[in-house]
Tab-separated table of C-alpha atoms in Angstrom:
chain	number	residue	atom	x	y	z
A	1	MET	CA	122.638	67.911	91.916
A	2	ASN	CA	119.648	65.524	91.767
A	3	LEU	CA	121.467	62.008	93.370
A	4	ALA	CA	117.807	60.255	92.942
A	5	GLY	CA	119.257	57.760	90.475
A	6	LEU	CA	122.080	56.963	92.549
A	7	ASN	CA	123.017	53.424	92.394
A	8	ILE	CA	124.990	50.740	94.881
A	9	ARG	CA	125.891	48.561	92.552
A	10	ASP	CA	127.820	51.838	90.164
A	11	LEU	CA	129.542	52.728	93.017
A	12	ASP	CA	130.558	49.007	92.641
A	13	TYR	CA	131.749	49.472	89.565
A	14	ALA	CA	133.563	52.615	90.263
A	15	VAL	CA	135.298	50.829	93.343
A	16	ALA	CA	136.278	47.333	91.121
A	17	VAL	CA	137.687	49.621	87.964
A	18	ALA	CA	139.706	51.354	90.902
A	19	GLU	CA	140.796	48.513	92.180
A	20	PHE	CA	141.647	46.750	89.332
A	21	LEU	CA	142.586	49.710	87.013
A	22	HIS	CA	141.390	47.363	84.267
A	23	PHE	CA	137.962	47.167	82.917
A	24	GLY	CA	137.471	43.549	81.852
A	25	ARG	CA	138.711	42.417	85.197
A	26	ALA	CA	136.608	44.884	87.182
A	27	ALA	CA	133.923	43.383	85.100
A	28	GLN	CA	135.000	39.737	85.695
A	29	SER	CA	135.227	40.608	89.632
A	30	ARG	CA	131.270	41.504	89.153
A	31	ASN	CA	130.380	38.956	87.255
A	32	VAL	CA	128.773	41.105	84.462
A	33	SER	CA	130.016	41.968	81.066
A	34	GLN	CA	132.764	44.655	80.010
A	35	PRO	CA	130.485	46.864	77.775
A	36	THR	CA	127.385	46.779	80.984
A	37	LEU	CA	130.247	47.575	83.771
A	38	SER	CA	131.434	50.780	81.007
A	39	ALA	CA	127.994	51.953	80.081
A	40	GLN	CA	126.847	52.410	84.158
A	41	LEU	CA	130.322	53.785	84.318
A	42	ARG	CA	129.412	56.833	81.999
A	43	LYS	CA	126.213	56.856	83.500
A	44	LEU	CA	127.626	57.418	87.114
A	45	GLU	CA	129.785	60.209	85.604
A	46	GLU	CA	127.235	61.771	83.630
A	47	MET	CA	125.152	61.839	86.823
A	48	LEU	CA	128.435	63.553	88.889
A	49	GLY	CA	129.342	65.606	86.252
A	50	VAL	CA	133.183	64.129	86.880
A	51	THR	CA	135.203	62.143	85.335
A	52	LEU	CA	136.057	59.148	87.389
A	53	PHE	CA	138.673	57.583	85.215
A	54	GLU	CA	140.880	58.505	82.077
A	55	ARG	CA	140.682	55.912	79.379
A	56	GLY	CA	144.096	55.803	77.425
A	57	ALA	CA	146.436	53.261	75.075
A	58	ARG	CA	148.546	52.927	78.164
A	59	GLY	CA	145.564	51.651	80.868
A	60	VAL	CA	143.125	53.035	83.053
A	61	LEU	CA	144.205	56.029	85.895
A	62	VAL	CA	141.986	57.400	88.761
A	63	THR	CA	141.405	61.227	88.130
A	64	ALA	CA	142.255	63.356	91.186
A	65	ALA	CA	138.691	63.805	91.531
A	66	GLY	CA	138.056	59.811	91.155
A	67	GLU	CA	140.490	59.165	93.853
A	68	ALA	CA	137.960	61.459	96.418
A	69	LEU	CA	134.742	59.816	94.466
A	70	VAL	CA	136.546	56.592	94.783
A	71	ALA	CA	136.955	57.007	98.851
A	72	GLN	CA	133.268	58.559	99.660
A	73	ALA	CA	132.252	55.249	97.563
A	74	ARG	CA	133.928	52.717	99.652
A	75	VAL	CA	132.384	54.106	102.829
A	76	ILE	CA	129.219	54.310	101.294
A	77	LEU	CA	129.662	50.244	100.272
A	78	ALA	CA	130.992	49.802	104.100
A	79	GLU	CA	127.485	51.085	105.531
A	80	ALA	CA	125.234	49.783	102.816
A	81	ARG	CA	127.308	46.017	103.772
A	82	ARG	CA	126.750	47.234	107.917
A	83	LEU	CA	122.935	47.692	106.934
A	84	GLY	CA	122.425	44.133	105.450
A	85	GLU	CA	124.403	43.342	108.455
A	86	LEU	CA	122.059	44.501	111.185
A	87	ALA	CA	119.366	43.089	108.954
A	88	GLN	CA	120.997	39.546	109.366
A	89	ALA	CA	121.691	40.005	112.596
A	90	ALA	CA	118.500	40.211	113.637
A	91	ALA	CA	117.173	36.876	111.858
A	92	GLU	CA	117.824	33.284	113.638
A	93	PRO	CA	121.786	33.299	114.954
A	94	LEU	CA	124.095	31.669	112.746
A	95	SER	CA	121.704	31.756	109.675
A	96	GLY	CA	122.024	32.772	105.905
A	97	SER	CA	125.265	33.612	104.394
A	98	PHE	CA	128.601	33.743	106.375
A	99	ARG	CA	131.998	34.383	104.451
A	100	LEU	CA	134.708	32.689	106.020
A	101	GLY	CA	138.022	32.976	105.105
A	102	VAL	CA	140.801	30.377	106.504
A	103	ILE	CA	144.470	30.407	106.314
A	104	ALA	CA	145.890	27.553	103.657
A	105	THR	CA	148.039	25.963	106.414
A	106	LEU	CA	144.706	25.641	108.695
A	107	GLY	CA	141.923	24.756	106.683
A	108	PRO	CA	142.152	20.959	105.267
A	109	TYR	CA	143.098	20.256	108.848
A	110	LEU	CA	140.321	22.205	110.845
A	111	LEU	CA	137.612	22.182	108.051
A	112	PRO	CA	136.741	18.340	108.862
A	113	LEU	CA	136.613	18.676	113.042
A	114	LEU	CA	134.258	21.997	112.409
A	115	LEU	CA	131.671	21.223	109.752
A	116	GLY	CA	129.879	18.111	111.312
A	117	PRO	CA	129.365	20.174	114.239
A	118	MET	CA	128.375	23.220	112.457
A	119	ARG	CA	125.877	21.630	110.195
A	120	ALA	CA	124.035	19.978	112.942
A	121	ARG	CA	124.071	22.697	115.528
A	122	TYR	CA	123.150	25.534	112.553
A	123	PRO	CA	121.397	24.105	109.880
A	124	LYS	CA	120.407	27.247	108.420
A	125	LEU	CA	124.023	28.672	108.135
A	126	GLN	CA	125.490	28.595	104.729
A	127	LEU	CA	128.978	28.950	105.154
A	128	VAL	CA	131.230	30.693	102.256
A	129	LEU	CA	134.194	29.352	102.393
A	130	THR	CA	137.516	30.790	100.980
A	131	GLU	CA	141.212	29.594	101.796
A	132	GLY	CA	144.155	31.509	101.001
A	133	MET	CA	147.545	33.162	102.604
A	134	THR	CA	147.274	35.890	105.802
A	135	ARG	CA	147.803	38.980	103.486
A	136	PRO	CA	144.819	38.577	100.880
A	137	LEU	CA	142.769	37.235	103.192
A	138	ILE	CA	142.939	39.899	105.563
A	139	HIS	CA	142.937	42.250	102.501
A	140	ALA	CA	139.654	40.893	101.631
A	141	LEU	CA	138.332	41.482	105.582
A	142	GLU	CA	139.036	44.861	105.235
A	143	ALA	CA	137.460	44.952	102.507
A	144	GLY	CA	134.224	43.891	103.781
A	145	GLU	CA	134.353	40.993	101.594
A	146	LEU	CA	134.504	38.636	104.150
A	147	ASP	CA	132.668	38.605	107.498
A	148	ALA	CA	136.047	36.736	109.124
A	149	VAL	CA	139.343	35.091	108.994
A	150	ILE	CA	140.437	32.248	111.267
A	151	ALA	CA	144.238	33.479	110.594
A	152	SER	CA	147.735	32.954	112.690
A	153	THR	CA	148.410	35.978	114.792
A	154	PRO	CA	149.484	38.679	114.918
A	155	VAL	CA	147.408	40.225	111.917
A	156	GLU	CA	149.163	43.418	110.241
A	157	ASP	CA	146.219	45.789	110.982
A	158	PRO	CA	145.832	46.266	114.176
A	159	GLY	CA	141.984	47.830	113.536
A	160	LEU	CA	140.663	44.714	113.464
A	161	THR	CA	139.599	42.445	116.458
A	162	ALA	CA	141.377	38.991	117.112
A	163	LEU	CA	139.609	36.462	119.169
A	164	PRO	CA	141.851	33.507	120.324
A	165	LEU	CA	140.743	30.604	119.738
A	166	PHE	CA	144.210	27.851	120.510
A	167	ARG	CA	147.920	27.504	119.998
A	168	GLU	CA	149.033	24.647	118.376
A	169	ALA	CA	152.853	23.546	118.116
A	170	LEU	CA	155.137	23.110	115.459
A	171	VAL	CA	156.371	19.855	115.058
A	172	LEU	CA	159.475	18.641	113.605
A	173	ALA	CA	158.933	16.394	110.609
A	174	VAL	CA	161.769	14.019	109.580
A	175	PRO	CA	161.817	11.384	107.339
A	176	ARG	CA	161.947	7.704	108.971
A	177	ASP	CA	165.308	7.006	108.226
A	178	HIS	CA	166.909	9.988	109.586
A	179	PRO	CA	168.684	10.461	112.631
A	180	LEU	CA	166.551	12.626	114.466
A	181	ALA	CA	163.539	10.149	114.030
A	182	ALA	CA	165.559	7.813	116.485
A	183	VAL	CA	165.895	10.387	119.315
A	184	GLU	CA	163.322	10.814	122.309
A	185	ARG	CA	164.032	14.366	122.996
A	186	VAL	CA	164.636	17.064	120.382
A	187	GLU	CA	165.844	20.523	121.532
A	188	LEU	CA	165.172	23.588	119.471
A	189	ALA	CA	169.476	23.595	118.698
A	190	ASP	CA	169.121	20.161	117.497
A	191	LEU	CA	167.242	21.514	114.030
A	192	PRO	CA	168.583	20.354	111.151
A	193	VAL	CA	168.658	24.237	109.013
A	194	GLU	CA	170.463	23.214	106.231
A	195	GLU	CA	167.920	20.502	105.744
A	196	LEU	CA	164.802	22.410	106.089
A	197	ILE	CA	162.139	22.483	103.543
A	198	LEU	CA	159.978	25.517	103.802
A	199	LEU	CA	156.420	26.411	102.094
A	200	SER	CA	156.946	29.838	99.513
A	201	GLU	CA	156.845	33.145	99.634
A	202	GLY	CA	153.570	34.942	101.385
A	203	HIS	CA	153.094	31.874	103.661
A	204	CYS	CA	153.193	33.204	107.612
A	205	LEU	CA	153.924	29.995	108.411
A	206	ARG	CA	157.389	29.819	106.427
A	207	ASP	CA	158.163	33.252	109.070
A	208	GLN	CA	157.014	31.265	111.613
A	209	ALA	CA	159.775	28.702	110.649
A	210	LEU	CA	162.553	30.514	110.197
A	211	ALA	CA	161.763	32.450	113.396
A	212	CYS	CA	162.260	29.164	115.329
A	213	CYS	CA	165.716	29.012	113.794
A	214	PRO	CA	168.273	31.897	114.080
A	215	GLN	CA	170.843	29.966	112.549
A	216	ALA	CA	168.925	30.687	109.419
A	217	ARG	CA	169.678	34.471	108.379
A	218	ARG	CA	168.879	36.300	105.015
A	219	GLY	CA	171.379	36.986	103.027
A	220	PRO	CA	172.349	39.777	100.799
A	221	ARG	CA	170.150	38.668	98.040
A	222	GLY	CA	166.891	37.902	100.617
A	223	VAL	CA	167.991	34.040	100.571
A	224	GLU	CA	168.361	32.572	104.634
A	225	ALA	CA	171.683	31.573	104.981
A	226	GLY	CA	172.137	28.277	105.492
A	227	LEU	CA	169.055	26.898	103.705
A	228	GLN	CA	169.565	25.125	100.403
A	229	ALA	CA	168.474	27.032	97.666
A	230	GLY	CA	164.858	25.302	95.905
A	231	ARG	CA	163.369	23.858	98.809
A	232	GLN	CA	160.749	25.177	99.267
A	233	ALA	CA	156.763	24.562	98.502
A	234	ALA	CA	153.454	25.655	97.595
A	235	SER	CA	151.308	23.780	100.044
A	236	LEU	CA	151.995	21.601	103.151
A	237	GLU	CA	151.099	17.768	101.434
A	238	THR	CA	153.812	18.760	98.955
A	239	LEU	CA	155.793	19.751	102.442
A	240	ARG	CA	154.726	16.540	103.417
A	241	GLN	CA	155.431	14.502	100.251
A	242	MET	CA	158.939	15.644	99.900
A	243	ILE	CA	160.219	15.011	103.591
A	244	GLY	CA	158.443	11.761	103.128
A	245	HIS	CA	160.710	10.910	100.215
A	246	GLY	CA	164.082	11.784	102.140
A	247	MET	CA	164.116	15.559	100.778
A	248	GLY	CA	164.416	17.058	103.965
A	249	CYS	CA	163.203	18.531	106.904
A	250	SER	CA	160.648	21.022	108.558
A	251	LEU	CA	158.423	22.036	110.774
A	252	LEU	CA	154.296	21.198	111.109
A	253	PRO	CA	151.426	22.921	112.577
A	254	GLN	CA	149.751	20.148	115.562
A	255	LEU	CA	146.549	19.782	114.058
A	256	ALA	CA	148.041	19.424	110.555
A	257	VAL	CA	149.878	15.878	112.205
A	258	GLN	CA	146.967	15.062	114.185
A	259	VAL	CA	144.379	14.831	111.433
A	260	GLY	CA	146.117	12.981	109.279
A	261	SER	CA	148.752	11.974	107.040
A	262	LEU	CA	148.834	9.190	104.084
A	263	LEU	CA	152.398	9.216	104.758
A	264	ASP	CA	152.861	7.599	108.173
A	265	ASP	CA	155.064	4.963	107.423
A	266	MET	CA	157.243	7.619	105.956
A	267	VAL	CA	157.164	10.486	108.114
A	268	ALA	CA	158.303	10.649	111.886
A	269	TYR	CA	157.109	13.572	113.940
A	270	ARG	CA	158.887	15.032	116.901
A	271	LEU	CA	157.604	17.519	119.684
A	272	VAL	CA	160.426	20.414	120.088
A	273	HIS	CA	161.307	20.887	123.631
A	274	GLY	CA	162.802	24.162	125.391
A	275	SER	CA	161.405	26.847	124.277
A	276	SER	CA	158.849	25.204	122.064
A	277	PRO	CA	158.215	26.725	118.505
A	278	GLU	CA	153.945	27.182	118.115
A	279	ARG	CA	151.453	29.222	116.413
A	280	GLN	CA	148.701	31.192	117.957
A	281	LEU	CA	145.622	31.270	115.536
A	282	ALA	CA	142.789	33.467	116.077
A	283	LEU	CA	139.696	34.602	114.711
A	284	VAL	CA	139.224	38.010	112.967
A	285	HIS	CA	136.690	40.727	112.768
A	286	ARG	CA	135.958	43.734	111.888
A	287	PRO	CA	135.034	45.797	115.131
A	288	SER	CA	131.972	47.348	112.885
A	289	PHE	CA	131.003	44.089	111.824
A	290	GLY	CA	126.700	43.853	112.765
A	291	ARG	CA	126.909	40.061	113.151
A	292	ILE	CA	129.154	40.558	115.944
A	293	ARG	CA	126.617	37.907	117.748
A	294	ASP	CA	127.132	35.154	114.839
A	295	ILE	CA	131.359	35.628	115.782
A	296	ARG	CA	130.702	34.785	119.254
A	297	LEU	CA	128.927	32.036	118.334
A	298	LEU	CA	131.027	30.904	115.663
A	299	ARG	CA	134.292	31.467	118.115
A	300	GLU	CA	132.286	28.827	120.416
A	301	LEU	CA	131.161	25.843	118.068
A	302	LEU	CA	135.368	26.484	117.015
A	303	LEU	CA	136.217	26.080	120.533
A	304	ASP	CA	133.937	23.114	121.038
A	305	ALA	CA	135.327	21.622	118.136
A	306	LEU	CA	138.858	22.228	119.164
A	307	ALA	CA	138.292	20.524	122.706
A	308	SER	CA	136.842	17.481	120.732
A	309	ALA	CA	140.679	17.290	118.895
A	310	GLY	CA	142.452	16.697	122.298
A	311	THR	CA	145.817	17.661	121.972
A	312	LEU	CA	146.054	21.521	121.569
A	313	THR	CA	145.849	24.293	123.934
A	314	VAL	CA	142.224	25.696	123.064
A	315	HIS	CA	141.346	29.064	124.550
A	316	ALA	CA	138.311	29.315	127.442
A	317	ARG	CA	138.997	25.758	128.416
A	318	PRO	CA	141.676	25.988	131.383
A	319	GLY	CA	141.691	22.347	131.350
A	320	THR	CA	142.819	21.260	128.593
A	321	LYS	CA	146.492	20.853	127.730
A	322	ARG	CA	148.803	19.833	125.064
A	323	ASP	CA	149.128	16.313	124.962
A	324	ALA	CA	151.562	13.796	123.367
A	325	LEU	CA	151.472	13.857	119.597
A	326	PRO	CA	148.693	10.844	118.205
A	327	ARG	CA	151.221	9.486	116.063
A	328	ASP	CA	154.688	8.445	116.873
């Protein structure tokens, strides 16, 4: 079999169709027209002498032979990306494109601390940012669509490397007229579970907040006992708006409290003493990633930016301690 005409791009098209099981969505994901993608895949099937996909009224199916070939195509694409990564690693440190994923409950509060120092120290770096929930970001990292992810640990895939960055407290946020707003010392047992507002399903912060509240147990229908139905928000800022308007309380990450809010006159923040709830953030990457030097430099930059924040427990900064909250 002559594979001299085998094209990396066509293998990527095949992987996309296997992922979406839809030619239109696969073409859209690769920024090509559907006729172009379909034509290239027909050429690939002719070259290999194998039918990769069944096209029918019920949609697209991967054939038995196609399953093995698509799996090998993923391996080839991963090695091709690694070739590019190794070439980039030989260039100037942290230059060119770097695709970084950041969980949505961290990005708006971390990035203002990071982007200025990053531009000053590495002006040739083209940072491509993606915000989202942990699971989709980790899947994109595994697929080679991202170079690294800043996420809350632990992550699902034990095959990934997680470099610790910092720990931040989960801070109780209550309306200004709430009884706990006048309490100097709040204990874990004082958390008003029946008033909690949570982020929607899929946010790791939702699970972390629930883990701090053993009083909230999942019922037979998957609803946490003691929580009022419908008390959830799609983002931290929506959550903060709901708290400010007296709709309930929640646990917010310390950096989200520290960086700023337009609702300081409506929301009060209190550290929770005793077994203080917190989350651990890390820079996650593939062990085989060819730009390990850049990963280490990015971590150093992140640690410097976080240390300047002054109230977080930053790794590799043994003299840093968690201070009082910046605002009452």
